[in-house]
Each structure stands twice: as structure tokens, then as C-alpha cells.
Short mmCIF file of C-alpha atoms in Angstrom, two decimals:
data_model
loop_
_atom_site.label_atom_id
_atom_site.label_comp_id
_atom_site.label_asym_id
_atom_site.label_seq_id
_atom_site.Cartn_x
_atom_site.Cartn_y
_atom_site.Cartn_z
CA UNK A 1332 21.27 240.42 106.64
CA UNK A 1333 18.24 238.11 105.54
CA UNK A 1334 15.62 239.35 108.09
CA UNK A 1335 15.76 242.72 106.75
CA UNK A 1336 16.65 246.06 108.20
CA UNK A 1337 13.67 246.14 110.75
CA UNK A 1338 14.98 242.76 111.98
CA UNK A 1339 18.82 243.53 111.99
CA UNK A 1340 18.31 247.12 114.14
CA UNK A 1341 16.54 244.94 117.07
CA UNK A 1342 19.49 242.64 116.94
CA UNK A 1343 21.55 245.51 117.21
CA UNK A 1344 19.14 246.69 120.13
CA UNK A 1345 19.49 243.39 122.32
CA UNK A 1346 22.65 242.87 121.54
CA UNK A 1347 23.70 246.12 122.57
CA UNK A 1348 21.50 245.53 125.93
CA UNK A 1349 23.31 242.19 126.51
CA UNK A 1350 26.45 243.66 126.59
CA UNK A 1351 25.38 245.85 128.89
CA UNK A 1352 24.08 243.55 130.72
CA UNK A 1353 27.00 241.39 131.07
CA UNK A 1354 29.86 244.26 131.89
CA UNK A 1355 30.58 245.65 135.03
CA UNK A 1356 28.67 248.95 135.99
CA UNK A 1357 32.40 251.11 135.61
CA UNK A 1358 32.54 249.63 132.52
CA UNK A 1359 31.73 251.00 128.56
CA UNK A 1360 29.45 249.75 125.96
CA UNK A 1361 30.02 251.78 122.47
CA UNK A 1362 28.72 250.93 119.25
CA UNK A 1363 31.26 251.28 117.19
CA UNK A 1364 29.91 251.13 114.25
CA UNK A 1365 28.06 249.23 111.95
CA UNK A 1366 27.29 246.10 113.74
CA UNK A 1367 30.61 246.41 115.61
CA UNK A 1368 30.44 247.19 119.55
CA UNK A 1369 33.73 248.43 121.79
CA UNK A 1370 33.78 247.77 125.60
CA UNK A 1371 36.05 248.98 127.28
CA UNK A 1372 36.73 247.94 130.63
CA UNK A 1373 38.84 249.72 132.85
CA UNK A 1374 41.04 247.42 135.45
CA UNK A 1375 40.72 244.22 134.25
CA UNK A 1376 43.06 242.08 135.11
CA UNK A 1377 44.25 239.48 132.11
CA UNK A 1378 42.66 236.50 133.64
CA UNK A 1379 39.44 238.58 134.39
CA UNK A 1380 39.56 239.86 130.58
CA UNK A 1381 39.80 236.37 129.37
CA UNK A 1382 36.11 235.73 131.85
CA UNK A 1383 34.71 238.51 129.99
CA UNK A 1384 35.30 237.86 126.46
CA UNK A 1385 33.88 234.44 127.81
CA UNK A 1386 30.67 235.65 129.47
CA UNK A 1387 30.02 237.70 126.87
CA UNK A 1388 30.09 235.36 124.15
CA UNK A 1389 27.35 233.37 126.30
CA UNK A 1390 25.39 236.11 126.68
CA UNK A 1391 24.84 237.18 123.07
CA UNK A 1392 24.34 233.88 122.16
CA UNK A 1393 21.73 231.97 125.18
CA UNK A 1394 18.46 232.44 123.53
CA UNK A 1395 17.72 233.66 119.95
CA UNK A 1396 16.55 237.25 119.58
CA UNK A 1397 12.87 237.46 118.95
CA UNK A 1398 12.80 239.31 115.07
CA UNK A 1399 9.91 239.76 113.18
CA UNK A 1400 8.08 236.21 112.71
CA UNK A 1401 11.03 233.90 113.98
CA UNK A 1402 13.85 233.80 116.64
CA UNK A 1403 17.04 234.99 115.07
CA UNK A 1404 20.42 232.89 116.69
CA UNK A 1405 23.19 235.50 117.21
CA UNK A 1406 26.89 234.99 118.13
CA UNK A 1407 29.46 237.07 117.96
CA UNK A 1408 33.55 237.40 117.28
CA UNK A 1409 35.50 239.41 119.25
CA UNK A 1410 38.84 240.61 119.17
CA UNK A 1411 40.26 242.05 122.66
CA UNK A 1412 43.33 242.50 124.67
CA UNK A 1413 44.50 244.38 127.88
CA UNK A 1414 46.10 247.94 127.37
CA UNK A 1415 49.15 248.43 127.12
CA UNK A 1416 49.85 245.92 125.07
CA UNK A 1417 53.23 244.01 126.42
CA UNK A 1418 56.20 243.47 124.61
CA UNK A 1419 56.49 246.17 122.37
CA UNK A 1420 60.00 247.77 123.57
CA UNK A 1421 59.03 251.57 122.43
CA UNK A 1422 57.25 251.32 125.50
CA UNK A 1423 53.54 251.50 125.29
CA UNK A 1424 51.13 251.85 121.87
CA UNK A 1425 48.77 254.71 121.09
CA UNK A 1426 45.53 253.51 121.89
CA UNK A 1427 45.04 253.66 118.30
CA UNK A 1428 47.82 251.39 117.26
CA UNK A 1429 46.54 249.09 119.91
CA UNK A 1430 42.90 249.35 118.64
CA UNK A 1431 44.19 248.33 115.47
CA UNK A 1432 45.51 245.34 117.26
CA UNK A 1433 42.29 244.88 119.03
CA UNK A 1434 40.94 244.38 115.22
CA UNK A 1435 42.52 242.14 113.72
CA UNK A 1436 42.24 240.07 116.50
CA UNK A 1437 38.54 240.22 115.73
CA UNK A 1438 38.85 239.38 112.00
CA UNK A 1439 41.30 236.38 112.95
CA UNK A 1440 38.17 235.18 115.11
CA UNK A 1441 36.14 235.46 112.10
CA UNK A 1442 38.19 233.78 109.84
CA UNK A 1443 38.65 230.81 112.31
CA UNK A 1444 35.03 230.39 111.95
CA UNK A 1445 33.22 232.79 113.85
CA UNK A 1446 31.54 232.80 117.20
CA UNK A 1447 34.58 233.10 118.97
CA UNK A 1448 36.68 235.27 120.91
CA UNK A 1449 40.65 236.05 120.03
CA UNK A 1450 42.49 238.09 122.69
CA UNK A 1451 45.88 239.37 122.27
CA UNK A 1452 47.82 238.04 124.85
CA UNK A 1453 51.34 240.01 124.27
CA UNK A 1454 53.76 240.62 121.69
CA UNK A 1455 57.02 238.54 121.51
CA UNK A 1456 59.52 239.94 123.96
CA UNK A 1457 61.30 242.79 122.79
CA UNK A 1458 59.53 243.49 119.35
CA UNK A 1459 60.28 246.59 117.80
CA UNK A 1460 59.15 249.05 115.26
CA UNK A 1461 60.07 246.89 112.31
CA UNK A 1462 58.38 243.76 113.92
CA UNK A 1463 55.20 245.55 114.82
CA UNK A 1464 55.27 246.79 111.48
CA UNK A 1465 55.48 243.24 110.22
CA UNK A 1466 52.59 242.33 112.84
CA UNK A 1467 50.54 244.78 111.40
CA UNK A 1468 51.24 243.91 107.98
CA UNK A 1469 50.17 240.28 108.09
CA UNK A 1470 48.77 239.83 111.79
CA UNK A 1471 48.06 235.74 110.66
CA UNK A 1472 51.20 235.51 109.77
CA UNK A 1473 52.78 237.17 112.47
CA UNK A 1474 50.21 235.21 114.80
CA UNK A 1475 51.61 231.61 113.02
CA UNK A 1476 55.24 233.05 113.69
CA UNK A 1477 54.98 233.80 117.29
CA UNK A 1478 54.92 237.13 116.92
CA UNK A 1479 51.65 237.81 118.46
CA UNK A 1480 50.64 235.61 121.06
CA UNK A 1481 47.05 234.78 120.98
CA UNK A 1482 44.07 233.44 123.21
CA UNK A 1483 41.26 231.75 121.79
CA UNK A 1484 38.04 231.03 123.37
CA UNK A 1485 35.45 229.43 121.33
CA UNK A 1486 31.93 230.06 121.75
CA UNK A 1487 29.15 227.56 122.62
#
């Protein structure tokens, strides 16, 4: 936000080229919008999603991105989890509901202090509509509860 708008579109630019580079060809780089990128990567096992939220957290953040007169450090939060979702007992979530998810996974790795990546790892066996409701509600809460069971990996 301090370099300017100039600066902040080539971040945007390598970063989005970084992803790229560090996904799997099947795989989908999407800006989602503002400064906010989706991948989505299609049969991914949970232990290979947990590498990639890993890999690319290194990538974004080896070697500052050249921006205007100086090198401009990036790192990045990310939420992300494997679809469907487990857990829920209405049997899978709309993509949407598990976007959502997906989300505030991400702002839970901003509010533990950034350059990190949050994954949901499941939902508490058996949760239904009320309790996904409550997840939803207050996902840190629901996170401290055991609600939402959680993988963090912080960056470098």
C-alpha cells in the first residue's frame, strides 16, 4: 500500500506468476479479487495439500519483488482445505459454504500474524447444521472449541 499503485499491480503480477509457478500444470491460479488469489487444485491428497500451502508460502516470499526504486518483501496468508470438507453429517458443503470456510481460515492466518498458512483439516465428527452454523458464526471460537480442526504452517 506504500509503494503506490504502479508498485502494488507488479506485486500482483509476480505474485500471480509465482503461484503459477509453484502449482501443478492441472492445477488453477484465479485472482480472486483484490489482492486475493484462489488455486484450486484438483486431486490433492491432504498430506500433498499441506506441501502446497507450504511451497507456496516459500515461493512468494524467496526474494523480494523488484518495485519501482527498491525490492518490496512479500508473504502471504492463506486459508485452504480439501473439498469436501469432512465431518459435516448433511453430507457434503456447497462449494460455496466451503469457500466460506476456505476464508476464514485465511483471516485466522492473518490474525495469528500473517505470513502463514491455516488449512482446515475437518470438522468435529458428526457436526450438524446448528454447529456449522455456530462455526460460521465465530470460526475462532469454534476453532478454540474443537469445532474446526485446524493446520498451521508458518511461513519463513
Amino acid at each position: 500500500d506504500g509503494h503506490g499503485h504502479a508498485v502494488g499491480d507488479q506485486v500482483l503480477i509476480e505474485v500471480a506468476r509465482r503461484l503459477t509457478h509453484a502449482v501443478r500444470a492441472e492445477d488453477l491460479v484465479v485472482r480472486w479479487g483484490g489482492e486475493e488469489f484462489l488455486v484450486i487444485a484438483p486431486s490433492v491428497g491432504d498430506a500433498a495439500l499441506d506441501e502446497l500451502a507450504a511451497r507456496l508460502l516459500r515461493e512468494i516470499s524467496r526474494t523480494p519483488i523488484a518495485g519501482g526504486l527498491a525490492a518490496v518483501p512479500v508473504t502471504v496468508s492463506i486459508g485452504y482445505g480439501a473439498f469436501p470438507i469432512g465431518g459435516f453429517e448433511g453430507g457434503p458443503l456447497t462449494w460455496e459454504r466451503a469457500l466460506n470456510l476456505v476464508d476464514m481460515a485465511l483471516y485466522t492466518a492473518k490474525s495469528q500474524g500473517r505470513n502463514r498458512a491455516v488449512g482446515i483439516a475437518g470438522l468435529r465428527a458428526a457436526t450438524d447444521a446448528s454447529t456449522l452454523k455456530r462455526v460460521e458464526a465465530d470460526f475462532e471460537r469454534a476453532w478454540q472449541e474443537g469445532l474446526v480442526k485446524l493446520a498451521i504452517q508458518p511461513g519463513a
